[in-house]
PDB file of C-alpha atoms in Angstrom:
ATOM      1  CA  UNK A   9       0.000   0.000   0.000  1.00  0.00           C
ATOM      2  CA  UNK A  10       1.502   3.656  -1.219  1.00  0.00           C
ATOM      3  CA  UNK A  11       1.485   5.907   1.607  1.00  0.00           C
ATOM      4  CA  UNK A  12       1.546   9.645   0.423  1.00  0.00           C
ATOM      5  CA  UNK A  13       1.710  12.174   2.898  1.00  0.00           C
ATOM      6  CA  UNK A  14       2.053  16.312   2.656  1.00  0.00           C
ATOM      7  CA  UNK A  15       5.455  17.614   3.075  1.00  0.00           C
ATOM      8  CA  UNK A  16       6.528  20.773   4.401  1.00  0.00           C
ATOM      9  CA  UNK A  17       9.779  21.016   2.832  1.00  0.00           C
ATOM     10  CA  UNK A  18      10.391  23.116  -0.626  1.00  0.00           C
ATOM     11  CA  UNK A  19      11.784  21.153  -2.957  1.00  0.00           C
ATOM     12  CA  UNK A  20      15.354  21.202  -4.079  1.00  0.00           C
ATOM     13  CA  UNK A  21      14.724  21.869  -7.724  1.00  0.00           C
ATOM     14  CA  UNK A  22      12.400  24.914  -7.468  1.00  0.00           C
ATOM     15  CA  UNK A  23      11.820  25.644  -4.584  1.00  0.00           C
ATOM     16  CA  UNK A  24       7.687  24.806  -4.564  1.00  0.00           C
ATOM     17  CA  UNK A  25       6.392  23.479  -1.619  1.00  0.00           C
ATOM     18  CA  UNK A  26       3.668  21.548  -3.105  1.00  0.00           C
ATOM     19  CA  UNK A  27       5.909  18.345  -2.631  1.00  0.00           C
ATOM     20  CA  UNK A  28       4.616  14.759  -1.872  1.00  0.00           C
ATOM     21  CA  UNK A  29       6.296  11.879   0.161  1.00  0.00           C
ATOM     22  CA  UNK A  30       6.270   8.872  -0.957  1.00  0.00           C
ATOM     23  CA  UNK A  31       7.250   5.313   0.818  1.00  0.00           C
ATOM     24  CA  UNK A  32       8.162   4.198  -2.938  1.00  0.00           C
ATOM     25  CA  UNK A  33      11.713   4.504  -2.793  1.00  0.00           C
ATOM     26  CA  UNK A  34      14.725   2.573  -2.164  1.00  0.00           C
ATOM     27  CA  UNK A  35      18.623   3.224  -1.448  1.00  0.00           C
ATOM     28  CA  UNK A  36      20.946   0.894  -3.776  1.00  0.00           C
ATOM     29  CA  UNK A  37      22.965  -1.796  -1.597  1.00  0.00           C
ATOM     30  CA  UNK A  38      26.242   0.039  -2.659  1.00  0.00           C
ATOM     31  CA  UNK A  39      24.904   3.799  -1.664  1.00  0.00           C
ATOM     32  CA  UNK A  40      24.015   2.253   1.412  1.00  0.00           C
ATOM     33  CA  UNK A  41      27.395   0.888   2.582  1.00  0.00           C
ATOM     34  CA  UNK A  42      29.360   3.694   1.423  1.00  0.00           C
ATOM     35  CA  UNK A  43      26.854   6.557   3.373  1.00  0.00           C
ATOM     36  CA  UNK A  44      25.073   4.509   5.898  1.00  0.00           C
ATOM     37  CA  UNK A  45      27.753   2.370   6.724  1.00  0.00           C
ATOM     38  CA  UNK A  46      25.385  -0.415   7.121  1.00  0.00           C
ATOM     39  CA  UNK A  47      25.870  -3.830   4.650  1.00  0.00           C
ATOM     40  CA  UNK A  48      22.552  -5.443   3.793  1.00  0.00           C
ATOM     41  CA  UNK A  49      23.065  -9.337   3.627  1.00  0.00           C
ATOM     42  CA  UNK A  50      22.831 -11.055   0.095  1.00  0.00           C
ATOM     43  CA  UNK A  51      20.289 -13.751  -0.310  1.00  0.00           C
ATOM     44  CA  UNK A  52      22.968 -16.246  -0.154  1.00  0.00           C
ATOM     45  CA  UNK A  53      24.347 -14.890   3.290  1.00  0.00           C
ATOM     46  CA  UNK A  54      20.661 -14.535   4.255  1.00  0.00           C
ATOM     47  CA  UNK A  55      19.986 -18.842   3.429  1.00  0.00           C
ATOM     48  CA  UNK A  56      23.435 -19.646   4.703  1.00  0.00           C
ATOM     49  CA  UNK A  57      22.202 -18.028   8.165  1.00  0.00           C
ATOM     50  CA  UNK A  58      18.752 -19.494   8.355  1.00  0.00           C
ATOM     51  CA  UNK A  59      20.585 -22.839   7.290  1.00  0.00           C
ATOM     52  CA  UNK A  60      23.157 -22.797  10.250  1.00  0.00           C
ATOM     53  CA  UNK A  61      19.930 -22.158  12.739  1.00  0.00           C
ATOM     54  CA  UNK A  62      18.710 -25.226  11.776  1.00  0.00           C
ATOM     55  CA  UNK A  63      19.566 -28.574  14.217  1.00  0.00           C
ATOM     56  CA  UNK A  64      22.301 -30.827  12.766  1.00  0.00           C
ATOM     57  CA  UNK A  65      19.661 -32.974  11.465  1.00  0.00           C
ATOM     58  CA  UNK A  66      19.286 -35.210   7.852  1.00  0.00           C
ATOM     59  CA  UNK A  67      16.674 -32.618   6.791  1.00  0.00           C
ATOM     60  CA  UNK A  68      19.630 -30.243   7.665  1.00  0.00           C
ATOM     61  CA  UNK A  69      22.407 -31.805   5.681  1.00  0.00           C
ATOM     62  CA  UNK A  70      20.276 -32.301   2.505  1.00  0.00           C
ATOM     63  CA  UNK A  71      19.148 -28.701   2.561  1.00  0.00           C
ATOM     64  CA  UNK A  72      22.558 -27.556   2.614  1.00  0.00           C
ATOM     65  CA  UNK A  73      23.883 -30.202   0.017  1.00  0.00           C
ATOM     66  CA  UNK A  74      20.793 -28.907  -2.050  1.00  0.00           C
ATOM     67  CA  UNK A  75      22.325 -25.006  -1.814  1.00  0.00           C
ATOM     68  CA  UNK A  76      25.305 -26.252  -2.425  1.00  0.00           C
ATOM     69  CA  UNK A  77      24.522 -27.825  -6.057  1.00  0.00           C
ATOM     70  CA  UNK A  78      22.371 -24.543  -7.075  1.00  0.00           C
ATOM     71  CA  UNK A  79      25.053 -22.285  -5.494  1.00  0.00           C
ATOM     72  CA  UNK A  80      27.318 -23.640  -8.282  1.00  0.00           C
ATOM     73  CA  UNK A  81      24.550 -23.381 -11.199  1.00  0.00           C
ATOM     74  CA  UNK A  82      25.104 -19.253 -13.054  1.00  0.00           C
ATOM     75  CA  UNK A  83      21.941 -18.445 -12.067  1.00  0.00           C
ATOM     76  CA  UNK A  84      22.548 -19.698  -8.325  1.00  0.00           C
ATOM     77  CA  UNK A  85      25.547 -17.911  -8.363  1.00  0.00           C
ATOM     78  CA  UNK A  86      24.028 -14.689  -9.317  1.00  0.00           C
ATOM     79  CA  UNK A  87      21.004 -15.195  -6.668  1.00  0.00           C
ATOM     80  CA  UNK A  88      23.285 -15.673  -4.135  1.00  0.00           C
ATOM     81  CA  UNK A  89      25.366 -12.222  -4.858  1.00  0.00           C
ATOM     82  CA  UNK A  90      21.911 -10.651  -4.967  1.00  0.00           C
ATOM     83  CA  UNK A  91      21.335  -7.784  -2.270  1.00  0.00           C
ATOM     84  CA  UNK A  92      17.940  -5.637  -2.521  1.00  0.00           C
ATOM     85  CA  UNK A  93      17.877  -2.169  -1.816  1.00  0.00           C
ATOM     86  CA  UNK A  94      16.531  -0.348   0.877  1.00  0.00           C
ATOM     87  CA  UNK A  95      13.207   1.292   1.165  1.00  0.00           C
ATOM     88  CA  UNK A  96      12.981   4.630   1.976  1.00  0.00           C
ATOM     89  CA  UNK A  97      10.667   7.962   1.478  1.00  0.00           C
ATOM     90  CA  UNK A  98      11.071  10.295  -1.672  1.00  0.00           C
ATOM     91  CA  UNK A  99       9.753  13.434  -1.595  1.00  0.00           C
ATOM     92  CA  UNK A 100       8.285  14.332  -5.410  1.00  0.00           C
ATOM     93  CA  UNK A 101       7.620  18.113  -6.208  1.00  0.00           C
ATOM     94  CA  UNK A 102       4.019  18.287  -8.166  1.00  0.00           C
ATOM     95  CA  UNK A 103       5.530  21.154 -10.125  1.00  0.00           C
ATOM     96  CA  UNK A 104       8.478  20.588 -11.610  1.00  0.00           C
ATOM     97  CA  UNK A 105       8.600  16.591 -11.139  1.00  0.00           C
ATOM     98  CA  UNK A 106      12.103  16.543  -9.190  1.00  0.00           C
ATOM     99  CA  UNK A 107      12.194  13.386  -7.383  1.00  0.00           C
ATOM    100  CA  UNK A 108      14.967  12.727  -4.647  1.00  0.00           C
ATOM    101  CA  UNK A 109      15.197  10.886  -1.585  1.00  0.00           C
ATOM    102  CA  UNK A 110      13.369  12.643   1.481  1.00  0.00           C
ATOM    103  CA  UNK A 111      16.385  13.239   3.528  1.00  0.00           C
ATOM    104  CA  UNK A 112      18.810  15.886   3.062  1.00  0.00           C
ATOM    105  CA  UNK A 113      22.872  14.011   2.689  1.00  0.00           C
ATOM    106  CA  UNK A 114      25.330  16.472   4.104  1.00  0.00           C
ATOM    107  CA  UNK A 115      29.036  16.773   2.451  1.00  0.00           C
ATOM    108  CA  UNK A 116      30.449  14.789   5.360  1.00  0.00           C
ATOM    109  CA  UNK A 117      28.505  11.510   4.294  1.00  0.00           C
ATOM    110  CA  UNK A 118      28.528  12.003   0.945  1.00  0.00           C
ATOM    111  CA  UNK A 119      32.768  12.127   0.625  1.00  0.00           C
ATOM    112  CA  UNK A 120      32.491   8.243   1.662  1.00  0.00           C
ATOM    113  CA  UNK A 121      30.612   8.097  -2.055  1.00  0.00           C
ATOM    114  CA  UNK A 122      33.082   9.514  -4.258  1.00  0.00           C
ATOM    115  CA  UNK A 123      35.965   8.770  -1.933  1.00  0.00           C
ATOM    116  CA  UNK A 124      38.326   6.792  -4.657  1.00  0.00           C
ATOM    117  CA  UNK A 125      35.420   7.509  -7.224  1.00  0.00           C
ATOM    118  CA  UNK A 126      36.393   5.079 -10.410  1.00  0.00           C
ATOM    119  CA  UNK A 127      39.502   3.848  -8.893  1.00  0.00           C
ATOM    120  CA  UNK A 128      39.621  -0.013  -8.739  1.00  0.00           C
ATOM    121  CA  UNK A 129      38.968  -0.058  -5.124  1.00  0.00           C
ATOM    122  CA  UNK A 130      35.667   1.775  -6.215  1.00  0.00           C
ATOM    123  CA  UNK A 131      34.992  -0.187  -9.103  1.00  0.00           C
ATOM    124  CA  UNK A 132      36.023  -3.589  -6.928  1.00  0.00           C
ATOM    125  CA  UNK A 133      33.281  -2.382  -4.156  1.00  0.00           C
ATOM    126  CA  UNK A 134      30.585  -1.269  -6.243  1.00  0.00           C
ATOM    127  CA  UNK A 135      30.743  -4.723  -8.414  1.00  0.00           C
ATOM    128  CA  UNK A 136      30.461  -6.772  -4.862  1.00  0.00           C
ATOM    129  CA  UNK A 137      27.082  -4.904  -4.292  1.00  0.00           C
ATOM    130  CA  UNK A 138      25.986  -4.627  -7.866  1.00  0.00           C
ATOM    131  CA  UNK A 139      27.191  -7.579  -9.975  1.00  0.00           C
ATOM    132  CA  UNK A 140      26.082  -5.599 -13.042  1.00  0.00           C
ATOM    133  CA  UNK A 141      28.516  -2.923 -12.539  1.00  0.00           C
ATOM    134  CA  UNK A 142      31.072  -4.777 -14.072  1.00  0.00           C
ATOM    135  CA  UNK A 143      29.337  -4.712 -17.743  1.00  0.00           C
ATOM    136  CA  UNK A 144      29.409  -1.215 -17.763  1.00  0.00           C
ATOM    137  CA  UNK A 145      32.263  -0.321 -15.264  1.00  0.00           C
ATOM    138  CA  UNK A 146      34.614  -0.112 -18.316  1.00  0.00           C
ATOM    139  CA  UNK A 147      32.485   2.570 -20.023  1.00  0.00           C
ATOM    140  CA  UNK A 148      31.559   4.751 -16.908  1.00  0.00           C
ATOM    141  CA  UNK A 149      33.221   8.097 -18.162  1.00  0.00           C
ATOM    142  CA  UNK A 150      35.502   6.442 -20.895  1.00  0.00           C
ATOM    143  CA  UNK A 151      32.893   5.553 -23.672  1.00  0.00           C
ATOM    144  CA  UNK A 152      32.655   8.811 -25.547  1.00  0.00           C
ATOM    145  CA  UNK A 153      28.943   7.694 -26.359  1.00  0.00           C
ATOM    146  CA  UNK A 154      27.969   7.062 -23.125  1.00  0.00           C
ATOM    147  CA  UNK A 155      29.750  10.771 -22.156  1.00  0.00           C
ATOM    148  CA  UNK A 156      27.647  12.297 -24.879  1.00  0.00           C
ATOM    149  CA  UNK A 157      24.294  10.507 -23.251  1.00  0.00           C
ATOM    150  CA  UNK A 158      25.254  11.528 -19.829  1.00  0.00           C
ATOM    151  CA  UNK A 159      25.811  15.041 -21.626  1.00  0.00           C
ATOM    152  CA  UNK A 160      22.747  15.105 -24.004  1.00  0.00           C
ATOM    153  CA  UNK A 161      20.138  13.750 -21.038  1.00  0.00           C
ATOM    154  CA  UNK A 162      21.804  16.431 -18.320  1.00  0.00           C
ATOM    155  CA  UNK A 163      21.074  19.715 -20.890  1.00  0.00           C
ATOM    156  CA  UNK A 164      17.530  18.184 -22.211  1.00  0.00           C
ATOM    157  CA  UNK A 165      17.066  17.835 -18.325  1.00  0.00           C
ATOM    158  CA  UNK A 166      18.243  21.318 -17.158  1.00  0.00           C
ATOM    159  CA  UNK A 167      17.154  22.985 -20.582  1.00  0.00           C
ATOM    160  CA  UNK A 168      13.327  22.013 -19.164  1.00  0.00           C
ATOM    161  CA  UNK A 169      13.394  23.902 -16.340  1.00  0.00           C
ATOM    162  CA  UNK A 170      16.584  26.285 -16.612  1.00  0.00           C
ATOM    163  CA  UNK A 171      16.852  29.060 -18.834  1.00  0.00           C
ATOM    164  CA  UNK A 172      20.870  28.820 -19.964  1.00  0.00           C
ATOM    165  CA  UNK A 173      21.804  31.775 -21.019  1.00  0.00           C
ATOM    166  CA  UNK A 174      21.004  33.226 -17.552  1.00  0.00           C
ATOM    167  CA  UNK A 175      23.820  30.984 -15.834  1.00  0.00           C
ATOM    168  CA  UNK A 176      26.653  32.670 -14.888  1.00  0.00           C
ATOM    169  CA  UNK A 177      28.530  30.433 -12.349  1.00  0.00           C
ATOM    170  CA  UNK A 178      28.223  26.602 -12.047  1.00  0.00           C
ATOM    171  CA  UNK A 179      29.575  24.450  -9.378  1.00  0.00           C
ATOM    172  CA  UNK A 180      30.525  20.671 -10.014  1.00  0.00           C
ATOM    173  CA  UNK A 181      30.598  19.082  -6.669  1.00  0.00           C
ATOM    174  CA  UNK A 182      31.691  15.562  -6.040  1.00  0.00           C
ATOM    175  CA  UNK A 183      32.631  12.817  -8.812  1.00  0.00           C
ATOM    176  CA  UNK A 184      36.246  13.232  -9.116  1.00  0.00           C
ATOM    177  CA  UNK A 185      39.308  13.770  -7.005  1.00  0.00           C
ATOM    178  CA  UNK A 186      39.346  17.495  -6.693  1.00  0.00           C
ATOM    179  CA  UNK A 187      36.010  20.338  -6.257  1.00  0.00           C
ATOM    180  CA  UNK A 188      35.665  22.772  -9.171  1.00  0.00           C
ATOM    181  CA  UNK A 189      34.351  25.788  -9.552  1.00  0.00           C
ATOM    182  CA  UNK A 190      34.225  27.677 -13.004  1.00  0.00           C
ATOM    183  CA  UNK A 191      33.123  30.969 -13.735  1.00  0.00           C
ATOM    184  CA  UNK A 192      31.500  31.117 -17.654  1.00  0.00           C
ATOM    185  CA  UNK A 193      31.346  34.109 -19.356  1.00  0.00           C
ATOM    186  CA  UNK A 194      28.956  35.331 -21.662  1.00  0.00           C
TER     187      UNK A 194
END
């Protein structure tokens, strides 16, 4: 059931305060370890637990010896790397349609994010808590097409509700190993 409640915040994008919350959202396993600090179990680590509970008992042993032959099928493999995400509220703006999560991230938490942002240690992380990573992990700011996408879907996004030519400073915050700030001219 979708619980929607009235918030008295203004929302980030414009400012509006006809904003909604939402219970609809969730926090990716990887977002949560590196902010929250907390590590979600994977399904594997989840049956492996409910299986040592269990008395040392026939039904015991074949249950195990069961998991054990799946565990080495590809698909068995993959279900047992497989962590869900988190639910959490999103606040949505009616106005301007800016969805984020409904809890404001201060710098401090998110440096643990972009820490060693697309060094291996990052990439080696993020691929433990999202297996999928890894097909794209090698394109991830390399690929000039997937640059251009990131590029063309950030100015189609900003062009919607930003008038451009009225920008005269921009700030890009996070992502790399140093803060910029550039001034643009007109």
């Amino acid at each position: 059931m979708m619980e929607v409640t009235q918030n008295a915040l203004e929302c980030r994008n414009c400012g509006s305060h006809n904003t909604l919350i939402l219970n609809q959202g969730t926090i990716a396993p990887f977002f949560l370890k590196r902010v929250h600090s907390i590590q979600l179990m994977s399904l594997g680590e989840q049956i492996n637990q409910k299986l040592d509970k269990l008395p040392d008992t026939l039904i015991k042993k074949t249950l195990n010896s069961v998991f054990q032959v799946l565990s080495n099928t590809t698909i068995g493999k993959q279900l047992n790397k497989f962590r869900s995400a988190a639910k959490t509220n999103i606040s949505v703006c009616t106005d301007c349609g800016f969805v984020c999560p409904n809890y404001n991230y201060d710098d401090s938490q998110l440096f643990g994010l972009y820490e060693d942002y697309r060094s291996d240690s990052y990439d080696s992380e993020r691929e433990f808590f999202e297996p999928q990573y890894k097909n794209i992990q090698s394109l991830v700011g390399k690929s000039g097409i997937e640059i251009n996408n990131r590029l063309n879907n950030m100015s189609n996004l900003i062009s919607k509700y930003v008038e451009l030519q009225s920008i005269e400073t921009v700030l890009d915050w996070g992502g790399g190993r140093q803060i910029h700030s550039q001034r643009t001219s007109q």
